Every structure is written in structure tokens, then in C-alpha cells.
Coordinates of C-alpha atoms in Angstrom, one line a residue:
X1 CA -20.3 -21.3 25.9
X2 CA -16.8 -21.8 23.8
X3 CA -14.9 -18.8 22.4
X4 CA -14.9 -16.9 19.2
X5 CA -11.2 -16.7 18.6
X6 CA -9.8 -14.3 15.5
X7 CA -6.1 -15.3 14.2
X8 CA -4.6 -13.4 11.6
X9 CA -1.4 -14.9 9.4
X10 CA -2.9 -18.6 10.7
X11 CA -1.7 -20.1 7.3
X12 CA 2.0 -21.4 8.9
X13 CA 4.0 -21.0 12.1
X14 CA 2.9 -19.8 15.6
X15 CA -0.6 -18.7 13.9
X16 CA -1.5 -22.1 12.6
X17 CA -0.5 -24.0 15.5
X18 CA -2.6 -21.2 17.8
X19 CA -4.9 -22.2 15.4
X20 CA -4.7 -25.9 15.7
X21 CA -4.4 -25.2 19.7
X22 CA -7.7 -23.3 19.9
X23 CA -9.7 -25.8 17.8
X24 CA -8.5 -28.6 20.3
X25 CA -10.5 -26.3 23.4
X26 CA -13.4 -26.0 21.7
X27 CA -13.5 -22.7 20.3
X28 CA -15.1 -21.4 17.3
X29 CA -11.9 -19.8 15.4
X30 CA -11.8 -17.6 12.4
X31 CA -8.5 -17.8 10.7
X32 CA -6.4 -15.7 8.1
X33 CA -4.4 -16.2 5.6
X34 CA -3.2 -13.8 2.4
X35 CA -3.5 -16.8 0.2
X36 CA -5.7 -19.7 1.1
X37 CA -5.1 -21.9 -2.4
X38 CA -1.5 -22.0 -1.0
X39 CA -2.0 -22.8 2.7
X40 CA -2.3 -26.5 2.2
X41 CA -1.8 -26.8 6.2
X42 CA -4.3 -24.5 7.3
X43 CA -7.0 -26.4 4.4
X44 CA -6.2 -29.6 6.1
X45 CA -7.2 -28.0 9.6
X46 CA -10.3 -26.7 8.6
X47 CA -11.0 -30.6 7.6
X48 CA -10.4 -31.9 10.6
X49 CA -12.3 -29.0 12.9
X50 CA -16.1 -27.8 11.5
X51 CA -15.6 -25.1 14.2
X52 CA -13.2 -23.4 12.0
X53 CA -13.5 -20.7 9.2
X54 CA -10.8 -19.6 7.1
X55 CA -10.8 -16.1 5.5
X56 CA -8.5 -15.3 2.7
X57 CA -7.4 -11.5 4.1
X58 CA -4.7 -9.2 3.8
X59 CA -4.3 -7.4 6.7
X60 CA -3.2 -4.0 5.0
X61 CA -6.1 -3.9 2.6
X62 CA -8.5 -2.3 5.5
X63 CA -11.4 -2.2 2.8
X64 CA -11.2 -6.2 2.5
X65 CA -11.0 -6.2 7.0
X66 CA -14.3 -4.3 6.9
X67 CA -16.0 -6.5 4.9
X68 CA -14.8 -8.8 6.5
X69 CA -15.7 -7.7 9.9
X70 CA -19.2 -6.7 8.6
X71 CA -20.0 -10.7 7.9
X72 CA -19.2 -11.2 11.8
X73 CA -21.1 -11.5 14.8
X74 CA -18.9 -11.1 18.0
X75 CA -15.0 -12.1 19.0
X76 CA -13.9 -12.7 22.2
X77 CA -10.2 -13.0 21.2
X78 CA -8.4 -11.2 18.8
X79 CA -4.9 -12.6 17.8
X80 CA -3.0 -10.2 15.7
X81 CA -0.8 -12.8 14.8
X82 CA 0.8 -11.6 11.0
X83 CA 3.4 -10.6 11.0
X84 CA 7.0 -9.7 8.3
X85 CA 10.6 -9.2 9.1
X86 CA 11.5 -7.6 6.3
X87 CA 14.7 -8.3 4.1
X88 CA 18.0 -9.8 5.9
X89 CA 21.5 -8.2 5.6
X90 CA 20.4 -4.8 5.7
X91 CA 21.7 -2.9 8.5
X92 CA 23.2 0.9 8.9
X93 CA 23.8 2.6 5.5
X94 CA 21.9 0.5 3.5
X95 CA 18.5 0.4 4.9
X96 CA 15.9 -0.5 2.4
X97 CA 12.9 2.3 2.9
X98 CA 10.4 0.7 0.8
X99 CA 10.5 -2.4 2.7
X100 CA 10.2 -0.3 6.0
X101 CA 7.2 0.9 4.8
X102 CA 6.3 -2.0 4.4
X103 CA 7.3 -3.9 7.6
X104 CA 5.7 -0.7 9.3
X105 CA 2.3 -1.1 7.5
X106 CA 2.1 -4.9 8.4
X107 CA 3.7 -4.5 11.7
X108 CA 2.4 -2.0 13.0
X109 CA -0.5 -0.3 11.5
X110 CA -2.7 -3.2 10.6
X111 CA -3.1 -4.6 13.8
X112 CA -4.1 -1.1 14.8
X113 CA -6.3 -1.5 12.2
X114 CA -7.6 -4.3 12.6
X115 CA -8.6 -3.3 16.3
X116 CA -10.6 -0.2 15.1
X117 CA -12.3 -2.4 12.9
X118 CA -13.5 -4.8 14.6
X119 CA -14.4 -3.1 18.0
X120 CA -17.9 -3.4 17.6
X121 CA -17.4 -7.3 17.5
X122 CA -14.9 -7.5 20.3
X123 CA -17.5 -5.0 22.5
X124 CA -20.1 -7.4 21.7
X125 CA -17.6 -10.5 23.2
X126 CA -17.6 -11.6 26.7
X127 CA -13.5 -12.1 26.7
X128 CA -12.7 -8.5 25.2
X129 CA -9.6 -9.8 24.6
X130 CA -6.5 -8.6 21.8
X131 CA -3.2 -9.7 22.1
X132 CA -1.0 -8.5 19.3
X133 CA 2.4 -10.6 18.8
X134 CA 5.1 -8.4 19.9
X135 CA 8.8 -9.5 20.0
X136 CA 11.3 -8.8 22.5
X137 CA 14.0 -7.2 19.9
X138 CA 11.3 -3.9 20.0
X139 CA 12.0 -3.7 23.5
X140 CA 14.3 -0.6 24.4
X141 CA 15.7 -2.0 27.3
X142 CA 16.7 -5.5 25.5
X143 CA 18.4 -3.5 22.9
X144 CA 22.2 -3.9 23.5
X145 CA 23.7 -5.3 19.9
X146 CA 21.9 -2.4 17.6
X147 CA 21.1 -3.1 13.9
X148 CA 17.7 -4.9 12.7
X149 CA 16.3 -1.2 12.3
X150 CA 13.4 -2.2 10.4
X151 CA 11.9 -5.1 12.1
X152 CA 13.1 -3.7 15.7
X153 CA 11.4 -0.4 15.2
X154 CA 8.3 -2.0 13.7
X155 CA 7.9 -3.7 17.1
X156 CA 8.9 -0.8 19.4
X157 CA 6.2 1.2 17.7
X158 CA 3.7 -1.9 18.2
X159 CA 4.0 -1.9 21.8
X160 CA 3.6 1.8 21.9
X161 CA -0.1 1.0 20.0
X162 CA -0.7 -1.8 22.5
X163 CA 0.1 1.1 25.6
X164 CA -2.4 3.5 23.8
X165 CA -4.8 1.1 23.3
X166 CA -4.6 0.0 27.0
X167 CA -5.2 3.5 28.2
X168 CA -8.4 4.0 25.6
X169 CA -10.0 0.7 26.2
X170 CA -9.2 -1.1 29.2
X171 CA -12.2 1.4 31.3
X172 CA -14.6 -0.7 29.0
X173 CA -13.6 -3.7 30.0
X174 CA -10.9 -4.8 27.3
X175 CA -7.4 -6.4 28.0
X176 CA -4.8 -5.5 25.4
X177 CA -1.4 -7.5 25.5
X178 CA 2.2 -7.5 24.0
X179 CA 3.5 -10.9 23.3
X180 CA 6.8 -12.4 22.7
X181 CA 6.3 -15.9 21.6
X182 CA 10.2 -16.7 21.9
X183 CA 12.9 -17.5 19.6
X184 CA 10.5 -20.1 17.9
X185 CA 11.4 -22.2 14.7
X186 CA 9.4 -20.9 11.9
X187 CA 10.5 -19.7 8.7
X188 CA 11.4 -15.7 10.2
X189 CA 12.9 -17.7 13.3
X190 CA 15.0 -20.4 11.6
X191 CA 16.1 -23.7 12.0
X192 CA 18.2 -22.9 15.3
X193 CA 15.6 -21.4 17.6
X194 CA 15.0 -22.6 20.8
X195 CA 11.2 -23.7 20.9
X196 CA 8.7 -25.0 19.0
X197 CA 5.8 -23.5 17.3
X198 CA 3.7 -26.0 19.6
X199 CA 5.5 -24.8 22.8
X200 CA 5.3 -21.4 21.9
X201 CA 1.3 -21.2 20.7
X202 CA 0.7 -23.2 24.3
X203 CA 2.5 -20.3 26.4
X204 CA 0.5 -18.0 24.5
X205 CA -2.8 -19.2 24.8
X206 CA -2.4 -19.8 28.5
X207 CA -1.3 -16.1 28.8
X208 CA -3.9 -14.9 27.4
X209 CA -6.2 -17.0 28.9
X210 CA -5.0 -16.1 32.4
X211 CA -4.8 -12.0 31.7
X212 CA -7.0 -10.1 33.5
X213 CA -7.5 -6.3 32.7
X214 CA -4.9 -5.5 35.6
X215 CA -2.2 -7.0 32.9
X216 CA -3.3 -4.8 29.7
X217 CA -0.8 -2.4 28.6
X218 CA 1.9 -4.9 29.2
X219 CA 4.7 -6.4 27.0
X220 CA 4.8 -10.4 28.1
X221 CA 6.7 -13.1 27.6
X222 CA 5.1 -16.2 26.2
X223 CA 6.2 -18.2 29.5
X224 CA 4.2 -15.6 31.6
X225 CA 7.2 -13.2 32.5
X226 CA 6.6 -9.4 31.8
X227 CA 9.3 -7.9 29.7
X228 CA 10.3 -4.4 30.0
X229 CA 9.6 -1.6 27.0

């Protein structure tokens, strides 16, 4: 039986080519984007693949997830892919707090969200499987330059939901992941990152793939090394 894969922020980047990679195993995906008149790549996807579904969402408005969620049967997977960085060139002394509430409500608290919302679907899966995309700058221990408050703390506070959730869930069966996809060339990565959104979507599907529940609660790197909080 192929899997029922849920991608948020699938309209560009790692989240389209997660998308892409998905489709190409078989599985049944449901994918997200804020706008779908303007996600010309993800349209052309869904023409290509009858196994996938596109949902115009915005992850913050958690009425339009639970309608969402209530038009669903079951997930296996779910990829809390979307994601914001927040305005560059803000750093001590002139950080914007608008736009960390922001960041934070994106970040941080939809994906939490999200996880509440559609527990009943992901109970009713055979995977049980969430795996929220992280980023190694929210891990304490990698911290040694400073700055990037927003964006950094976002993460740091992400990983602490994935911990929690770990400890609440993992008894009934689910895995719960932190993921770094790498310094990956998107539009929040740049042009003068190291991988590919291709490389990157393939180190995370085969993570999650191989988890088992003795790996929930931990922060992993998309090439299968764990990273430290």
C-alpha cells in the first residue's frame, strides 16, 4: 500500500522537490502552498502526477488547517516543511519584533499546530510519522558567530516542540524528527549553498524513511548524522 505523504510550503524549494520526490515512489501526497495561482511549479507537478493534491493553506490560519484536516482520511507522513527567515540585516539593536512574531508564528507555532490538528489522521496512518524542518543555526551547541536572533531562536524553540512532542507521542507509536536539510540553494539559502534542493529532499526522504521510533526526539542532519541541541 503506498503512502499518504503531507508537505506544507511545497510550492518552491526543498518542499517541491520533496514533493516531486515522493510522487516518483508512489505515494499519494497532499501538498501546500499559501498561494496556488502563483505556484506555477507546483501546478505543473500536479499535471504530471494524479496521485497528487494541492491545497491552497496558510499554515498560521489554524481555522483554514482544520478544515482542511476535516476533508482527510489518514497521513502517514507529515512534512512541516514551511518555513520564513525573516528580514536580513537586522542583528543586535535593531531587531524587528513584528517580524519575530512573525517568524515565531510560522516557525514555530504552526507546525505545532499543525500536529494537534491533524493527530487523528496521523493515528489513523500506519507510518505515524512528522518530521518538522529544523536548521542547524537553532542548535545551541553550533552557535559560535551570534546574531540571526530571529530566525535562530525560531528554530531553537522548534526543536524544543519536536523534544515535547517526542516525549507525548512516541508511547503511541509516533516518530517525531528535527531536520536540517543543509545549506541548500533556494531563495532563503541563496545562490552559494552547497547542495541542491534535489540532494537535499533525497537525504531527507531517506531519513525519514529509515527512522524508527528509537530516533524521535532527535535533531538530524539530512545526510543521516544527528546534530546536537
Amino acid at each position: 500500500m503506498s503512502q499518504t505523504v503531507f508537505i506544507t510550503g511545497a510550492n518552491r524549494g526543498i518542499g517541491l522537490s520533496l514533493a516531486e520526490l515522493y510522487l516518483q515512489k508512489g505515494a499519494q501526497v497532499h501538498a501546500t502552498s499559501r498561494n496556488l495561482a502563483e505556484s506555477s511549479e507546483l501546478q505543473a507537478l500536479a499535471s504530471n502526477y494524479r496521485t497528487l493534491t494541492l491545497h491552497q493553506l496558510d499554515v498560521t490560519n489554524y481555522q483554514q488547517v482544520a478544515e482542511l484536516a476535516s476533508k482527510l482520511s489518514a497521513i502517514d507522513v507529515l512534512i512541516n516543511n514551511a518555513g520564513y527567515y525573516g528580514p536580513k540585516g537586522y542583528g543586535f539593536g535593531n531587531t524587528d519584533i513584528e517580524e519575530w512574531r512573525k517568524v515565531f508564528e510560522i516557525n514555530t507555532i504552526a507546525p505545532l499546530k499543525l500536529v494537534e490538528t491533524f493527530y487523528p489522521l496521523l493515528q489513523r496512518g500506519s507510518s505515524k510519522k512528522v518530521a518538522c524542518i529544523s536548521s542547524k543555526v537553532g542548535s545551541m551547541t553550533e552557535n559560535t558567530s551570534g546574531g540571526g536572533y530571529i530566525y535562530r531562536s525560531s528554530k531553537a524553540a522548534l526543536n524544543s516542540v519536536v523534544k515535547s512532542l517526542s516525549n507525548d507521542l512516541t508511547d503511541e507509536g509516533f516518530t517525531v524528527l528535527a531536520l536540517h536539510p543543509g545549506w541548500v540553494r533556494t531563495a532563503m539559502g541563496g545562490p552559494n549553498a552547497l547542495i541542491d534542493t534535489k540532494t537535499s529532499a533525497a537525504g531527507l526522504a531517506k531519513v525519514i524513511e529509515q527512522s524508527t521510533q528509537e530516533n524521535s526526539g532527535q535533531f538530524i542532519n539530512y545526510d543521516g548524522t544527528q546534530l546536537p541541541w
